[in-house]
Amino acid sequence: MLAEGPMGAGKSTLLLEWSIRLLEANTGEAVVWRGDETRSEWTPLAPWARVCLPASCRGGVTAKVVSTDEEDAYRREVDLEEVVREVVFYDDVADLWERCVEPGKFHVVYPDLEMRGCQEAYERSSSHYEELEFSPDDPVRHWWVGAYLRRQEFGPYSFTSWICDEIGDIASQDASKDAFATYQKVELLQDIVVDARKFNLSLYLAGQNPEDIHDKVRRKVRWRITMNGRANPTRGSQVVGF
C-alpha cells in the first residue's frame, strides 16, 4: 500500500502500528524499516528493534537522546545498544539478508555508503540496463535498490515486509539518466515491485505528495490510503495506477 498525506498527518504512526500488527498476525514475518540518518520515527519501537548497520560503523555508534520537558530539558549521547534490543553489523547485502534479517523480528536497516555487494548482485542478476553501476559515489538511496535486487534474485525468500517512509526519496518522479543512472535504477526498482509478491515481499510505503513518487512505482502499488488533512481523490487522473 501507499499512504499519502501532508506532514503531521500520521503516516509514521500508521507505519509503526502496521509493523506491530504484521508481527502479531504473521508468524515468521520479518519487518524491515527503512533507516535514514535524518529520521527517527522508528524510535517508539526501539526496545524491540534489531538495528542492522554496515560494518563500516563497527567502530562505535551513538544515539542522541533529547528531552523536551520544560523542567528537565537535555540532550545527551548514549551507546545505541542501550536504547535498542540489539545491534548487528552486516558486511554486504548478501550478509544482511542471509544472517542479519531474521523472521519474527522488527528490523531497522541503515544503508551502506560503500554499496558493498550491490554491483556483484546486479552483475549476477537477470536484470540488465545500459551503463548501470552501483558504486560508493552513488547517492545512498540507491543502496535500497541494490539490496532488494540481491534479495529478489538470490533469497532467502522468507516472508518480509518493507516499511518505507518517503519513498519519493528513492524513486523520485524527476529521476533522470544522470551519471549515477538514477532513472535506470528506478526502472530496476519497478521490476522488483512487480515481482515482489511471488518472492514473499510486501511493500508498505508512505509519502507526502504522490506526484513526487515516480509513476513507474506508483502504477504497481494496488492499495492507497489518504491520510487525515487531505481530501480523498475524486477523479481517476488524481491517482496513477489505482
GROMACS .gro file of C-alpha atoms in nm:
model
  242
    1MET     CA    1   0.000   0.000   0.000
    2LEU     CA    2   0.089   0.365  -0.036
    3ALA     CA    3  -0.017   0.609   0.236
    4GLU     CA    4  -0.011   0.973   0.134
    5GLY     CA    5  -0.073   1.287   0.332
    6PRO     CA    6   0.084   1.614   0.443
    7MET     CA    7   0.344   1.646   0.716
    8GLY     CA    8   0.193   1.566   1.055
    9ALA     CA    9  -0.095   1.364   0.911
   10GLY     CA   10   0.006   1.048   1.099
   11LYS     CA   11   0.190   0.847   0.832
   12SER     CA   12   0.471   0.740   1.064
   13THR     CA   13   0.224   0.646   1.339
   14LEU     CA   14   0.035   0.435   1.086
   15LEU     CA   15   0.355   0.260   0.975
   16LEU     CA   16   0.455   0.189   1.336
   17GLU     CA   17   0.114   0.045   1.418
   18TRP     CA   18   0.116  -0.158   1.097
   19SER     CA   19   0.458  -0.301   1.183
   20ILE     CA   20   0.321  -0.420   1.518
   21ARG     CA   21   0.018  -0.581   1.355
   22LEU     CA   22   0.230  -0.759   1.093
   23LEU     CA   23   0.442  -0.920   1.364
   24GLU     CA   24   0.133  -1.001   1.570
   25ALA     CA   25  -0.065  -1.162   1.288
   26ASN     CA   26   0.201  -1.331   1.077
   27THR     CA   27   0.419  -1.593   1.240
   28GLY     CA   28   0.768  -1.575   1.096
   29GLU     CA   29   0.728  -1.234   0.933
   30ALA     CA   30   1.041  -1.017   0.916
   31VAL     CA   31   0.964  -0.645   0.923
   32VAL     CA   32   1.231  -0.418   0.774
   33TRP     CA   33   1.203  -0.045   0.845
   34ARG     CA   34   1.395   0.189   0.617
   35GLY     CA   35   1.656   0.357   0.834
   36ASP     CA   36   1.780   0.705   0.746
   37GLU     CA   37   2.031   0.915   0.937
   38THR     CA   38   1.797   1.215   0.928
   39ARG     CA   39   1.486   1.034   1.054
   40SER     CA   40   1.396   0.884   1.390
   41GLU     CA   41   1.029   0.791   1.355
   42TRP     CA   42   1.103   0.426   1.441
   43THR     CA   43   1.229   0.503   1.792
   44PRO     CA   44   0.896   0.434   1.971
   45LEU     CA   45   0.975   0.069   1.891
   46ALA     CA   46   1.341   0.098   1.991
   47PRO     CA   47   1.317  -0.153   2.281
   48TRP     CA   48   1.211  -0.421   2.029
   49ALA     CA   49   1.432  -0.314   1.739
   50ARG     CA   50   1.711  -0.517   1.586
   51VAL     CA   51   1.921  -0.243   1.424
   52CYS     CA   52   2.127  -0.354   1.124
   53LEU     CA   53   2.427  -0.137   1.040
   54PRO     CA   54   2.702  -0.163   0.777
   55ALA     CA   55   3.032  -0.299   0.904
   56SER     CA   56   3.193   0.043   0.850
   57CYS     CA   57   3.002   0.161   1.161
   58ARG     CA   58   3.152  -0.105   1.385
   59GLY     CA   59   3.389   0.143   1.550
   60GLY     CA   60   3.110   0.282   1.763
   61VAL     CA   61   2.755   0.406   1.723
   62THR     CA   62   2.577   0.655   1.944
   63ALA     CA   63   2.220   0.771   1.976
   64LYS     CA   64   2.116   1.123   2.066
   65VAL     CA   65   1.856   1.130   2.342
   66VAL     CA   66   1.659   1.452   2.370
   67SER     CA   67   1.405   1.558   2.632
   68THR     CA   68   1.168   1.846   2.554
   69ASP     CA   69   1.031   1.862   2.906
   70GLU     CA   70   1.043   2.228   3.011
   71GLU     CA   71   1.166   2.143   3.360
   72ASP     CA   72   1.413   1.875   3.255
   73ALA     CA   73   1.530   1.955   2.902
   74TYR     CA   74   1.851   1.783   2.798
   75ARG     CA   75   2.043   1.639   2.505
   76ARG     CA   76   2.294   1.361   2.553
   77GLU     CA   77   2.458   1.081   2.359
   78VAL     CA   78   2.439   0.717   2.465
   79ASP     CA   79   2.553   0.390   2.313
   80LEU     CA   80   2.292   0.272   2.064
   81GLU     CA   81   2.286  -0.068   2.233
   82GLU     CA   82   2.147   0.098   2.544
   83VAL     CA   83   1.825   0.204   2.374
   84VAL     CA   84   1.751  -0.079   2.127
   85ARG     CA   85   1.706  -0.452   2.164
   86GLU     CA   86   2.020  -0.543   1.970
   87VAL     CA   87   2.266  -0.412   1.713
   88VAL     CA   88   2.414  -0.626   1.436
   89PHE     CA   89   2.663  -0.539   1.163
   90TYR     CA   90   2.645  -0.668   0.805
   91ASP     CA   91   2.938  -0.700   0.565
   92ASP     CA   92   2.740  -0.660   0.242
   93VAL     CA   93   2.385  -0.700   0.108
   94ALA     CA   94   2.421  -1.079   0.093
   95ASP     CA   95   2.523  -1.093   0.459
   96LEU     CA   96   2.232  -0.864   0.550
   97TRP     CA   97   1.966  -1.098   0.413
   98GLU     CA   98   2.133  -1.429   0.491
   99ARG     CA   99   2.238  -1.360   0.851
  100CYS     CA  100   2.103  -1.034   0.992
  101VAL     CA  101   1.734  -1.022   0.893
  102GLU     CA  102   1.551  -1.283   1.100
  103PRO     CA  103   1.187  -1.399   1.099
  104GLY     CA  104   0.963  -1.265   1.373
  105LYS     CA  105   1.165  -0.950   1.439
  106PHE     CA  106   1.137  -0.576   1.383
  107HIS     CA  107   1.448  -0.456   1.199
  108VAL     CA  108   1.573  -0.106   1.133
  109VAL     CA  109   1.821  -0.126   0.847
  110TYR     CA  110   2.062   0.153   0.763
  111PRO     CA  111   2.220   0.159   0.415
  112ASP     CA  112   2.586   0.106   0.336
  113LEU     CA  113   2.755   0.411   0.184
  114GLU     CA  114   3.011   0.181   0.020
  115MET     CA  115   2.737  -0.015  -0.164
  116ARG     CA  116   2.915  -0.341  -0.085
  117GLY     CA  117   2.769  -0.636  -0.270
  118CYS     CA  118   2.525  -0.432  -0.481
  119GLN     CA  119   2.725  -0.436  -0.805
  120GLU     CA  120   2.803  -0.806  -0.770
  121ALA     CA  121   2.434  -0.880  -0.718
  122TYR     CA  122   2.343  -0.674  -1.025
  123GLU     CA  123   2.603  -0.840  -1.248
  124ARG     CA  124   2.483  -1.184  -1.141
  125SER     CA  125   2.116  -1.096  -1.178
  126SER     CA  126   1.882  -1.141  -1.473
  127SER     CA  127   1.815  -0.765  -1.491
  128HIS     CA  128   2.034  -0.556  -1.716
  129TYR     CA  129   2.013  -0.190  -1.809
  130GLU     CA  130   2.265   0.003  -2.013
  131GLU     CA  131   2.551   0.164  -1.818
  132LEU     CA  132   2.413   0.074  -1.476
  133GLU     CA  133   2.663   0.056  -1.192
  134PHE     CA  134   2.646   0.066  -0.813
  135SER     CA  135   2.948   0.245  -0.666
  136PRO     CA  136   3.044   0.433  -0.346
  137ASP     CA  137   2.990   0.756  -0.542
  138ASP     CA  138   2.617   0.679  -0.581
  139PRO     CA  139   2.357   0.862  -0.376
  140VAL     CA  140   2.300   0.644  -0.070
  141ARG     CA  141   1.931   0.598  -0.159
  142HIS     CA  142   2.040   0.374  -0.449
  143TRP     CA  143   2.158   0.116  -0.196
  144TRP     CA  144   1.798   0.013  -0.133
  145VAL     CA  145   1.755  -0.086  -0.497
  146GLY     CA  146   2.071  -0.298  -0.485
  147ALA     CA  147   1.973  -0.452  -0.153
  148TYR     CA  148   1.629  -0.564  -0.267
  149LEU     CA  149   1.765  -0.678  -0.603
  150ARG     CA  150   2.001  -0.909  -0.411
  151ARG     CA  151   1.714  -1.050  -0.206
  152GLN     CA  152   1.486  -1.098  -0.504
  153GLU     CA  153   1.745  -1.269  -0.719
  154PHE     CA  154   1.912  -1.488  -0.460
  155GLY     CA  155   1.693  -1.501  -0.148
  156PRO     CA  156   1.631  -1.602   0.118
  157TYR     CA  157   1.259  -1.581   0.045
  158SER     CA  158   1.110  -1.586   0.393
  159PHE     CA  159   0.812  -1.353   0.434
  160THR     CA  160   0.937  -0.997   0.457
  161SER     CA  161   0.764  -0.659   0.478
  162TRP     CA  162   0.942  -0.338   0.382
  163ILE     CA  163   0.824  -0.032   0.570
  164CYS     CA  164   0.943   0.270   0.373
  165ASP     CA  165   0.855   0.627   0.461
  166GLU     CA  166   0.924   0.898   0.200
  167ILE     CA  167   0.952   0.652  -0.089
  168GLY     CA  168   0.988   0.955  -0.316
  169ASP     CA  169   1.346   0.990  -0.190
  170ILE     CA  170   1.429   0.658  -0.355
  171ALA     CA  171   1.200   0.673  -0.660
  172SER     CA  172   1.162   1.039  -0.747
  173GLN     CA  173   0.936   1.146  -1.032
  174ASP     CA  174   1.212   1.371  -1.166
  175ALA     CA  175   1.470   1.087  -1.185
  176SER     CA  176   1.698   1.134  -1.486
  177LYS     CA  177   1.958   0.937  -1.677
  178ASP     CA  178   2.239   1.107  -1.489
  179ALA     CA  179   2.595   0.998  -1.407
  180PHE     CA  180   2.455   0.762  -1.141
  181ALA     CA  181   2.194   0.603  -1.371
  182THR     CA  182   1.918   0.717  -1.137
  183TYR     CA  183   1.640   0.666  -1.392
  184GLN     CA  184   1.759   0.316  -1.475
  185LYS     CA  185   1.764   0.230  -1.105
  186VAL     CA  186   1.404   0.349  -1.073
  187GLU     CA  187   1.324   0.112  -1.362
  188LEU     CA  188   1.503  -0.163  -1.174
  189LEU     CA  189   1.301  -0.086  -0.862
  190GLN     CA  190   0.985  -0.111  -1.071
  191ASP     CA  191   1.088  -0.462  -1.176
  192ILE     CA  192   1.140  -0.553  -0.811
  193VAL     CA  193   0.797  -0.418  -0.712
  194VAL     CA  194   0.628  -0.607  -0.996
  195ASP     CA  195   0.769  -0.942  -0.880
  196ALA     CA  196   0.768  -0.872  -0.506
  197ARG     CA  197   0.466  -1.084  -0.411
  198LYS     CA  198   0.592  -1.400  -0.578
  199PHE     CA  199   0.909  -1.369  -0.369
  200ASN     CA  200   0.718  -1.315  -0.041
  201LEU     CA  201   0.795  -0.943  -0.020
  202SER     CA  202   0.526  -0.693   0.079
  203LEU     CA  203   0.576  -0.317   0.045
  204TYR     CA  204   0.418  -0.058   0.272
  205LEU     CA  205   0.512   0.286   0.150
  206ALA     CA  206   0.435   0.643   0.251
  207GLY     CA  207   0.495   0.990   0.114
  208GLN     CA  208   0.376   1.348   0.144
  209ASN     CA  209   0.291   1.403  -0.223
  210PRO     CA  210   0.215   1.114  -0.462
  211GLU     CA  211   0.322   1.332  -0.754
  212ASP     CA  212   0.679   1.324  -0.617
  213ILE     CA  213   0.690   0.943  -0.644
  214HIS     CA  214   0.781   0.805  -0.985
  215ASP     CA  215   0.479   0.671  -1.170
  216LYS     CA  216   0.672   0.354  -1.260
  217VAL     CA  217   0.645   0.261  -0.893
  218ARG     CA  218   0.304   0.418  -0.820
  219ARG     CA  219   0.140   0.220  -1.102
  220LYS     CA  220   0.237  -0.105  -0.932
  221VAL     CA  221   0.100  -0.024  -0.584
  222ARG     CA  222  -0.250  -0.161  -0.555
  223TRP     CA  223  -0.389  -0.001  -0.239
  224ARG     CA  224  -0.392   0.366  -0.134
  225ILE     CA  225  -0.455   0.535   0.199
  226THR     CA  226  -0.536   0.906   0.207
  227MET     CA  227  -0.434   1.041   0.546
  228ASN     CA  228  -0.612   1.298   0.758
  229GLY     CA  229  -0.566   1.653   0.630
  230ARG     CA  230  -0.615   1.577   0.261
  231ALA     CA  231  -0.935   1.514   0.069
  232ASN     CA  232  -0.991   1.177  -0.094
  233PRO     CA  233  -0.926   1.185  -0.469
  234THR     CA  234  -1.244   1.213  -0.674
  235ARG     CA  235  -1.103   1.188  -1.029
  236GLY     CA  236  -0.920   0.897  -1.186
  237SER     CA  237  -0.649   1.129  -1.311
  238GLN     CA  238  -0.556   1.209  -0.950
  239VAL     CA  239  -0.448   0.853  -0.872
  240VAL     CA  240  -0.196   0.683  -1.101
  241GLY     CA  241  -0.232   0.305  -1.112
  242PHE     CA  242  -0.522   0.284  -0.865
   0.00000   0.00000   0.00000
